[in-house]
Short mmCIF file of C-alpha atoms and ligand atoms in Angstrom, two decimals:
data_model
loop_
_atom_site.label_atom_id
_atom_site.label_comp_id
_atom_site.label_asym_id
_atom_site.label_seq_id
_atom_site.Cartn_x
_atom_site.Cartn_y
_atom_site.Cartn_z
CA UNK P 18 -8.67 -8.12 6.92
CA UNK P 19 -8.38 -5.75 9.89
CA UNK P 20 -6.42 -6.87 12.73
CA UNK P 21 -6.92 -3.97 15.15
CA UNK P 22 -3.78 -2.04 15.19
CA UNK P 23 -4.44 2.17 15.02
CA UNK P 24 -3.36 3.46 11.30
CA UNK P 25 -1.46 6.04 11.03
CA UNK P 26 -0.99 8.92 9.07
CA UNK P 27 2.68 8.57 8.42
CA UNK P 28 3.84 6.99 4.94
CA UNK P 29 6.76 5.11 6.34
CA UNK P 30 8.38 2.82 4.23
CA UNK P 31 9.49 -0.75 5.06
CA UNK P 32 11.94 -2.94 3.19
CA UNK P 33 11.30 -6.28 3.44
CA UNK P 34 14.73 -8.15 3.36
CA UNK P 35 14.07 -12.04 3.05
CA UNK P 36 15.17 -13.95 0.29
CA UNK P 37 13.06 -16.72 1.26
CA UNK P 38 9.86 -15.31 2.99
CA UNK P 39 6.39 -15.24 1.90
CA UNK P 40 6.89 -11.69 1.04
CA UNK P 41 3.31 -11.31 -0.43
CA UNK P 42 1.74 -12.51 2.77
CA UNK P 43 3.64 -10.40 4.75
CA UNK P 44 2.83 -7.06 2.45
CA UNK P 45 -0.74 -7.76 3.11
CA UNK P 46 -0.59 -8.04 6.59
CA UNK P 47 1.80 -5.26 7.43
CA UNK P 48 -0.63 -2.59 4.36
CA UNK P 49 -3.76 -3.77 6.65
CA UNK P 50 -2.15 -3.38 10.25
CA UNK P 51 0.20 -0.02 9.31
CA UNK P 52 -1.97 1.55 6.62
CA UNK P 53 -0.49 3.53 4.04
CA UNK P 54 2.81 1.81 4.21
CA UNK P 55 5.34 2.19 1.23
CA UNK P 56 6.47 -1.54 1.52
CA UNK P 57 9.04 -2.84 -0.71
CA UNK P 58 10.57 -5.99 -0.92
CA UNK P 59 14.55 -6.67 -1.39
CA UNK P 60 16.00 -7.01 -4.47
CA UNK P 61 13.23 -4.19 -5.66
CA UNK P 62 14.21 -1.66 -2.90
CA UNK P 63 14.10 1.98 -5.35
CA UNK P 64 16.16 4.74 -3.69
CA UNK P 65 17.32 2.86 -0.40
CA UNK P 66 17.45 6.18 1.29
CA UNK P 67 13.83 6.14 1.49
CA UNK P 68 13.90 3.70 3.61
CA UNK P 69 12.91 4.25 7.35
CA UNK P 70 12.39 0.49 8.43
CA UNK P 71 14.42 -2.87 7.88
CA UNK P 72 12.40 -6.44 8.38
CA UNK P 73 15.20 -9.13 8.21
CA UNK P 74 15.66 -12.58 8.42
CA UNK P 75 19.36 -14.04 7.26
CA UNK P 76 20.12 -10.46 5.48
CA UNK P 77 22.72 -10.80 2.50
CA UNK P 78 26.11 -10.04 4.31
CA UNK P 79 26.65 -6.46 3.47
CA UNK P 80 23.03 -5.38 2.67
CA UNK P 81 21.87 -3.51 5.77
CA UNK P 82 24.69 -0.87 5.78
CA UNK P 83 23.29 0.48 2.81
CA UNK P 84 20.75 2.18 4.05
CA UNK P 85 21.39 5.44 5.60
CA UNK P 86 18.38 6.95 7.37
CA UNK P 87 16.61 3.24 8.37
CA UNK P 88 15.37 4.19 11.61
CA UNK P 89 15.57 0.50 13.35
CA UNK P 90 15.68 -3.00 12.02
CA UNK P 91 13.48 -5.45 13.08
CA UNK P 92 14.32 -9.14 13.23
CA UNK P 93 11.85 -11.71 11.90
CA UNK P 94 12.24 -13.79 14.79
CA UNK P 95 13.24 -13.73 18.37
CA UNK P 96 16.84 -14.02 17.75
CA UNK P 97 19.38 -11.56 15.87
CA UNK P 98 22.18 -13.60 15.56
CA UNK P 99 21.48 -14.06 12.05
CA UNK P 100 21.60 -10.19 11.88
CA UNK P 101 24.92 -9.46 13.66
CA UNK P 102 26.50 -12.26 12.05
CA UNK P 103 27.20 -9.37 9.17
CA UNK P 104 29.89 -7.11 11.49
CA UNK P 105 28.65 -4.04 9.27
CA UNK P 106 25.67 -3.76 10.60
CA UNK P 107 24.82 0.05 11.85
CA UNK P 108 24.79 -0.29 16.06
CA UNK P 109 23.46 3.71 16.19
CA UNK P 110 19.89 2.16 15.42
CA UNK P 111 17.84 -0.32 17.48
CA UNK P 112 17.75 -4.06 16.57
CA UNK P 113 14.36 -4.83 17.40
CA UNK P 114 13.73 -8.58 18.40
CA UNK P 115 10.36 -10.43 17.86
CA UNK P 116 8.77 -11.61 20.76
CA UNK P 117 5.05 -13.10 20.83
CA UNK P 118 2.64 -15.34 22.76
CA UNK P 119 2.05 -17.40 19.76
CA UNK P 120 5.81 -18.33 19.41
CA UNK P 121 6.34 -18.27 23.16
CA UNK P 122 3.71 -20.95 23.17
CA UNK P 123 5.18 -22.95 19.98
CA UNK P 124 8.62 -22.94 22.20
CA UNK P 125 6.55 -24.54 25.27
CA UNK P 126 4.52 -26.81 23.32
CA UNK P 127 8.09 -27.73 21.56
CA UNK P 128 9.36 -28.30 24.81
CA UNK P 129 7.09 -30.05 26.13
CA UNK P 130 6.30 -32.25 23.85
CA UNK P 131 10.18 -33.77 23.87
CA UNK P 132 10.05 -34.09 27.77
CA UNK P 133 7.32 -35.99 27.01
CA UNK P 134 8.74 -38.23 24.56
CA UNK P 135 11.79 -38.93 26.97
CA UNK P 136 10.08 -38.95 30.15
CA UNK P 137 7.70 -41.96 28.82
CA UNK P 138 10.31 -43.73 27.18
CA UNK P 139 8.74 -43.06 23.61
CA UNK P 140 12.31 -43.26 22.43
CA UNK P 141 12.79 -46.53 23.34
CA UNK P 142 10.08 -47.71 21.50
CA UNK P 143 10.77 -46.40 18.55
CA UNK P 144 14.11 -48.29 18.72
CA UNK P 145 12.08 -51.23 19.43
CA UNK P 146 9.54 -51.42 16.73
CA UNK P 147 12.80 -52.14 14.36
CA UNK P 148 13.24 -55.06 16.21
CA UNK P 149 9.09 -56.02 17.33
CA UNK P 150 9.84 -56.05 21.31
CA UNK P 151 6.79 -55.50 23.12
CA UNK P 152 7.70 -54.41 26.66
CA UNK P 153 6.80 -51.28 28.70
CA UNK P 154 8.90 -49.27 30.57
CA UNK P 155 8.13 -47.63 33.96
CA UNK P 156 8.04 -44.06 34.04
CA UNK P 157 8.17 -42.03 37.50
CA UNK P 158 4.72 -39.48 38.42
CA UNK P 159 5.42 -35.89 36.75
CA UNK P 160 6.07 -34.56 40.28
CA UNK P 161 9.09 -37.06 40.61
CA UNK P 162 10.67 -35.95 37.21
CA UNK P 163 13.12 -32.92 37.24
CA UNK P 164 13.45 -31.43 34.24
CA UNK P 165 15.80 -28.07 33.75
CA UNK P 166 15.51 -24.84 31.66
CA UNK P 167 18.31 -23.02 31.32
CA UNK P 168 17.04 -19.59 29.86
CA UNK P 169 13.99 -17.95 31.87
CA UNK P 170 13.30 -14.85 29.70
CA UNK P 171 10.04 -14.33 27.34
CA UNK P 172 10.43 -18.06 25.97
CA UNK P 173 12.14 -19.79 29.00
CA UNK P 174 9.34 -18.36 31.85
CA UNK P 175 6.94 -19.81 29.57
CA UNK P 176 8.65 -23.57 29.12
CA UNK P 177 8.70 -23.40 32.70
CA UNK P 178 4.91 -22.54 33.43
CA UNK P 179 3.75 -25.00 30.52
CA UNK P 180 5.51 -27.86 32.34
CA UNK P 181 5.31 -26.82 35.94
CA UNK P 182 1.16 -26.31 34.79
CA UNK P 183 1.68 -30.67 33.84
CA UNK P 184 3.22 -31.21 37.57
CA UNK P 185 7.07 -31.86 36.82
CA UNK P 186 9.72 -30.58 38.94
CA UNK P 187 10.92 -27.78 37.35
CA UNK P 188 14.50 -25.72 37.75
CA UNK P 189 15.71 -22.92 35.81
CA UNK P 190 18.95 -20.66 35.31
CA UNK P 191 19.26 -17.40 34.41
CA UNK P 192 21.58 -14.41 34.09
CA UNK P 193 19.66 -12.66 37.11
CA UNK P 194 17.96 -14.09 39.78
CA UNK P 195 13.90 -14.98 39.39
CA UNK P 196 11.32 -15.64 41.86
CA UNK P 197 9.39 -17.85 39.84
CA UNK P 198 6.54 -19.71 42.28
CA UNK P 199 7.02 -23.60 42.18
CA UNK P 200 10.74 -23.33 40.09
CA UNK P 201 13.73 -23.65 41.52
CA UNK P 202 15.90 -20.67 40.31
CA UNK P 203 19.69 -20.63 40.21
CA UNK P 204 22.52 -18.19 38.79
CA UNK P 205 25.85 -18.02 38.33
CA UNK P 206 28.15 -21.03 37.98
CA UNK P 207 27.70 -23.02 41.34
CA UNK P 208 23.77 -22.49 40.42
CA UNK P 209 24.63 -24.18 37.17
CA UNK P 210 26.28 -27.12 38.61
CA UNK P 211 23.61 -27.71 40.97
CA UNK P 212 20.60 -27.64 38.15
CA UNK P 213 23.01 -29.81 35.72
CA UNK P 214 23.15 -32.29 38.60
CA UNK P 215 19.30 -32.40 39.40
CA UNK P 216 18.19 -32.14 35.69
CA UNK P 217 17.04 -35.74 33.89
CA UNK P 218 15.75 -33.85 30.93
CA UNK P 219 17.58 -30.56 30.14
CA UNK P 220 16.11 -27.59 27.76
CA UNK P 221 18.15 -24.52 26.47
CA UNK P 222 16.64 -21.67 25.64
CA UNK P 223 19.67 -19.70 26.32
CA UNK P 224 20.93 -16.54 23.35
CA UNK P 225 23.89 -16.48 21.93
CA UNK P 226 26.22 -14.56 23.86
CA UNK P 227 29.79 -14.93 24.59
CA UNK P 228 28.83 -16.31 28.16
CA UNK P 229 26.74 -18.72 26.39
CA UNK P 230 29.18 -20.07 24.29
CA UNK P 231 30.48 -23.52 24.98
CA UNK P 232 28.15 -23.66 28.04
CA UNK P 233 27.80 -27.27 27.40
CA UNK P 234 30.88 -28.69 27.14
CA UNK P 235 31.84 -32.37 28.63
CA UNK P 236 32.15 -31.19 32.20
CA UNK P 237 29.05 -29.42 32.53
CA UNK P 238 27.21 -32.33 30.99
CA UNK P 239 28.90 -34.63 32.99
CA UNK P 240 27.30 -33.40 35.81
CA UNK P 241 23.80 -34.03 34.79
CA UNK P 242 22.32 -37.89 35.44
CA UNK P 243 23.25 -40.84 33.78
CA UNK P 244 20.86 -41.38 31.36
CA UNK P 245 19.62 -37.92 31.28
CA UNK P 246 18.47 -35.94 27.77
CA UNK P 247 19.18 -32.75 26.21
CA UNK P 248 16.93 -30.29 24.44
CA UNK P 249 18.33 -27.95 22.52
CA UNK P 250 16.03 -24.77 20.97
CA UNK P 251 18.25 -21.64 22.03
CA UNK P 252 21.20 -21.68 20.09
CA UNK P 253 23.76 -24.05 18.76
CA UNK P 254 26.45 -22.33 19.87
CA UNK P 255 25.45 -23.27 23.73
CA UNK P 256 26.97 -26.91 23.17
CA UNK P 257 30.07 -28.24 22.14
CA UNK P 258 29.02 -30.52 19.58
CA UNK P 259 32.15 -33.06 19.94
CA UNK P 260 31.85 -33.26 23.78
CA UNK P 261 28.06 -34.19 23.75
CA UNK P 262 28.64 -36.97 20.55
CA UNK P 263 30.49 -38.59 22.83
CA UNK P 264 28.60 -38.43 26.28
CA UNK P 265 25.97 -40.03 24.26
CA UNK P 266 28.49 -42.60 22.58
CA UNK P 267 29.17 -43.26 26.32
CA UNK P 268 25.48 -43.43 27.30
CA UNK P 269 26.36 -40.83 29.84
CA UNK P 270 23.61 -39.15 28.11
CA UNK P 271 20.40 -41.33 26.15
CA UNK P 272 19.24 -38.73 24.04
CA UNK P 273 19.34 -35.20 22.79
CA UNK P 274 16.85 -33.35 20.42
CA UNK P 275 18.77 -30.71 18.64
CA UNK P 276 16.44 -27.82 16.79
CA UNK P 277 19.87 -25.16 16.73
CA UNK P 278 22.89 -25.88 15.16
CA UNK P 279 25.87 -24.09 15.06
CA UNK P 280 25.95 -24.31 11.14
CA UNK P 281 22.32 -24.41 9.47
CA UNK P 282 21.19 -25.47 7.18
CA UNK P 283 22.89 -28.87 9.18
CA UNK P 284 25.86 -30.25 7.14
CA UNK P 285 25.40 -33.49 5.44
CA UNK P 286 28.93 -34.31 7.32
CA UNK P 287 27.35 -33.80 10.53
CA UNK P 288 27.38 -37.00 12.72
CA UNK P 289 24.03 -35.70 14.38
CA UNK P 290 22.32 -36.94 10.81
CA UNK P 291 23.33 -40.51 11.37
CA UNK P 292 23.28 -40.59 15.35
CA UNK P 293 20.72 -43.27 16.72
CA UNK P 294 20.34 -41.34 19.66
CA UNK P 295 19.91 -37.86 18.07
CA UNK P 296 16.71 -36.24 16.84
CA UNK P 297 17.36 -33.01 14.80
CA UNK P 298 14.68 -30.58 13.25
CA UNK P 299 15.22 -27.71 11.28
CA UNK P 300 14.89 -24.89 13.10
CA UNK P 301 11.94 -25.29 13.51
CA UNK P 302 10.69 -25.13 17.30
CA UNK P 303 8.58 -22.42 16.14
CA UNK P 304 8.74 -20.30 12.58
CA UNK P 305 7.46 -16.79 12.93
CA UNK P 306 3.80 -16.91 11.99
CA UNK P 307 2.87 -13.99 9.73
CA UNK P 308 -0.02 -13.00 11.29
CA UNK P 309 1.40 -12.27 15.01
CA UNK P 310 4.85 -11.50 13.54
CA UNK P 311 3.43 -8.69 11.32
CA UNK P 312 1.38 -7.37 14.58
CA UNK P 313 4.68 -7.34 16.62
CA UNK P 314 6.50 -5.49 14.01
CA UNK P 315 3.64 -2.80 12.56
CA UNK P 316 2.67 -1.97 16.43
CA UNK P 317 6.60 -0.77 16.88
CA UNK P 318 6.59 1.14 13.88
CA UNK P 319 3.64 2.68 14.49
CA UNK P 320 4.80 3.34 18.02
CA UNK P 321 8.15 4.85 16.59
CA UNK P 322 6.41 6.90 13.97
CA UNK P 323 4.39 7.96 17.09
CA UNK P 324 7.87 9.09 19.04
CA UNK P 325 8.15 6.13 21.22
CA UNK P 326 10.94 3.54 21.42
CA UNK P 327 10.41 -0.10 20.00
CA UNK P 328 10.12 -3.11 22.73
CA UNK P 329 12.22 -5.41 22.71
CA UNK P 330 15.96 -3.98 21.63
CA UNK P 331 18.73 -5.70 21.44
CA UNK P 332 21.16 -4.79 24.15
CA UNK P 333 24.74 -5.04 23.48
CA UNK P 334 25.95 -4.99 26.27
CA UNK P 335 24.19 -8.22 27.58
CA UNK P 336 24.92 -9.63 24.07
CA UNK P 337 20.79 -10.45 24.00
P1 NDP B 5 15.16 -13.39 26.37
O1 NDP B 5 16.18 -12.35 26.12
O2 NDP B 5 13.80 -12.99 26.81
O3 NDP B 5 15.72 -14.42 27.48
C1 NDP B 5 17.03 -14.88 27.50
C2 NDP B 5 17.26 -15.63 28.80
O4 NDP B 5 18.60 -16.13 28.82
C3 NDP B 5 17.10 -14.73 30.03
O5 NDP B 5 16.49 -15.42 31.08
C4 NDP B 5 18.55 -14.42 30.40
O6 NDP B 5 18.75 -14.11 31.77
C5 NDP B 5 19.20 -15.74 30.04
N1 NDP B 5 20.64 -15.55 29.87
C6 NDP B 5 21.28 -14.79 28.95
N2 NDP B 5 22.62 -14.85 29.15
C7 NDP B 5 22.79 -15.65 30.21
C8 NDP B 5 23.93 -16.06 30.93
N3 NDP B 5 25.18 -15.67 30.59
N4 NDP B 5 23.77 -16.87 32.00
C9 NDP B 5 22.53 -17.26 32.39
N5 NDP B 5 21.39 -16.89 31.74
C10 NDP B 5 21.54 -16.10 30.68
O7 NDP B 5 15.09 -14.27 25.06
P2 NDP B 5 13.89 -15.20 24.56
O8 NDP B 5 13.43 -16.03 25.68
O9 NDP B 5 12.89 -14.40 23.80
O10 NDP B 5 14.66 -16.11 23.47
C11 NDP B 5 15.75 -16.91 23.85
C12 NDP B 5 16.42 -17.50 22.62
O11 NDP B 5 15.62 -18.53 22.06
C13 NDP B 5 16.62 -16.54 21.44
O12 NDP B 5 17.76 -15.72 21.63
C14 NDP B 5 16.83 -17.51 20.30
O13 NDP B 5 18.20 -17.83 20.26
C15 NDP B 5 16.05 -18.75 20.73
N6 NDP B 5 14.89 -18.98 19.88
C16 NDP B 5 14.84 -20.14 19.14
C17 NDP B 5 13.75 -20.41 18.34
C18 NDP B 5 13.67 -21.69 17.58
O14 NDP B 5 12.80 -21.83 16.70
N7 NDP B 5 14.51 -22.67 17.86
C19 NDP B 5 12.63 -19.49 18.23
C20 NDP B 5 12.76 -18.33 19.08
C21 NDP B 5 13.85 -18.10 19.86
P3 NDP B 5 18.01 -12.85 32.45
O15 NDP B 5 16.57 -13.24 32.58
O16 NDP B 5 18.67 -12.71 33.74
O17 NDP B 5 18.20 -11.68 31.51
C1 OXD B 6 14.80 -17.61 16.30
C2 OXD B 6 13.47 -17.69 15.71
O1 OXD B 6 15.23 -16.56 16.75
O2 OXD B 6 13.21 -18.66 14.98
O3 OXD B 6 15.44 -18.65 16.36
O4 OXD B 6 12.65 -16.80 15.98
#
């Protein structure tokens, strides 16, 4: 296996801190694509002040502040909430996110294929197989269907091009202002209310930030359509769980496919389980896949070992 990235003569050495990842997979790809690499795997870390490099997913609270001269720690994912969530986590060191086409595309493909499912009406026939109704259901052309993306960084520009590439009418919100061709871009809070109040089918891909938090509470979603949908692959802590139960209690709202939750694994007390008009998946928009994952994080160490700073850092300040 060579996957093309320069070895180097460096011997850095990697901990690989993930109770639950294919650690063996991973080794293999990060010894070809890194070279002679000194790569450990948590519990078995040796003298942790040998370590120069951190890979993390869900780190046992506590864990990463014992390593005094890691030089950066890289999440296994695009997301490092599940990194800060420990507050003694070392900030004099960059968090390095995971960003890649493969999961950018995983995220559209997600996204898409939900719009789909409500923009057809494929959720109404699944309700009505339980009771054998045979009747269609009118669906407007793409181009008549506005769907909204709140979120236009790496993942969000590319939800937007994968559906504005099928012909739907296609808004988006972000932080700063975007010139995206064909998208309607908003900002700030007015620009919020006016994409809630277009949007039939909704999709976060928004961080978790304290701006984010609570975004979608019952006056926000109040504004979108009656009868509109919610897709939500960002983060849980975007929507106020009690306020949308009961917009779609209401039918204010028909549907909502939840992939984030606030709490995950997803209590067994939630009442998204047992909601008819809920769809929830694990996480699981799109898992990290070892092979581009491995490239993302061996090109930054090699890059750091070379002098150069990793791409992308978290940024505290923005809180993403
Ligand atoms: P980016 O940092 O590239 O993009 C974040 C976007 O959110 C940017 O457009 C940013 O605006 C916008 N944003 C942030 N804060 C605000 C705010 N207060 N108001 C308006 N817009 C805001 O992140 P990614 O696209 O790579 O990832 C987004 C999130 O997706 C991750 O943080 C993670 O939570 C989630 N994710 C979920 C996965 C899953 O399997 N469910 C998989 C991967 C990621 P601006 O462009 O102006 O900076
Ligand atoms: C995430 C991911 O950050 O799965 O959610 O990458």
């Amino acid at each position: 296996m060579n996957s093309g990235v320069n070895a180097q003569s460096a011997n850095p050495c990697v901990l690989f801190l993930w109770e639950q990842g294919n650690a063996l997979e991973w080794k293999l790809f990060m010894e070809d694509l890194v070279g002679n690499i000194d790569f450990r795997v948590f519990p078995d870390v040796g003298d942790r002040a040998e370590v120069d490099y951190i890979m993390t997913w869900m780190p046992p609270l506590g864990e990463i502040e014992k390593y005094p001269n890691a030089k950066a720690i890289f999440s296994i994912g695009a997301g490092v909430s599940h990194i800060l969530r420990d507050p003694h986590v070392p900030r004099d060191i960059p968090i390095v996110r995971l960003t890649d086409d493969a999961l950018s595309l995983d995220m559209s493909l997600y996204a898409l294929h939900w719009t789909l499912h409500f923009h057809r009406g494929f959720d109404q026939y699944l309700r009505q197989k339980q009771s054998k109704d045979w009747k269609r259901h009118p669906y407007p052309a793409n181009e008549d269907r506005k769907v909204g993306v709140l979120g236009l960084g790496e993942i969000g520009g590319k939800v937007v091009e994968m559906l504005r590439g099928v012909h739907f009418d296609v808004g988006g919100w972000s932080r700063s202002k975007k010139n995206i061709e064909g998208v309607s871009c908003f900002v700030g809070e007015e620009g919020l209310a006016q994409l809630l109040r277009r949007s039939e089918i909704l999709i976060s891909v928004l961080p978790p930030t304290p701006e984010t938090a609570n975004l979608l509470n019952e006056t926000r979603l109040r504004l979108m359509p009656k009868g509109a949908f919610l897709i939500n692959m960002g983060r849980g802590e975007a929507v106020v769980d009690g306020d949308l139960v009961k917009l779609l209690d209401e039918e204010h709202l028909r549907g909502a496919v939840l992939d984030v939750f606030r709490e995950e694994p997803l209590p067994a007390t939630s009442p998204y389980w047992g909601h008819p008009s809920v769809v929830v998946t694990p996480h699981a928009a799109a898992p990290t896949n070892v092979k581009y994952g491995a490239k993302r994080i061996a090109e930054n160490i090699i890059k750091m070992e070379a002098g150069c700073p990793p791409h992308p850092v978290y940024n505290a300040s923005l809180g993403y």
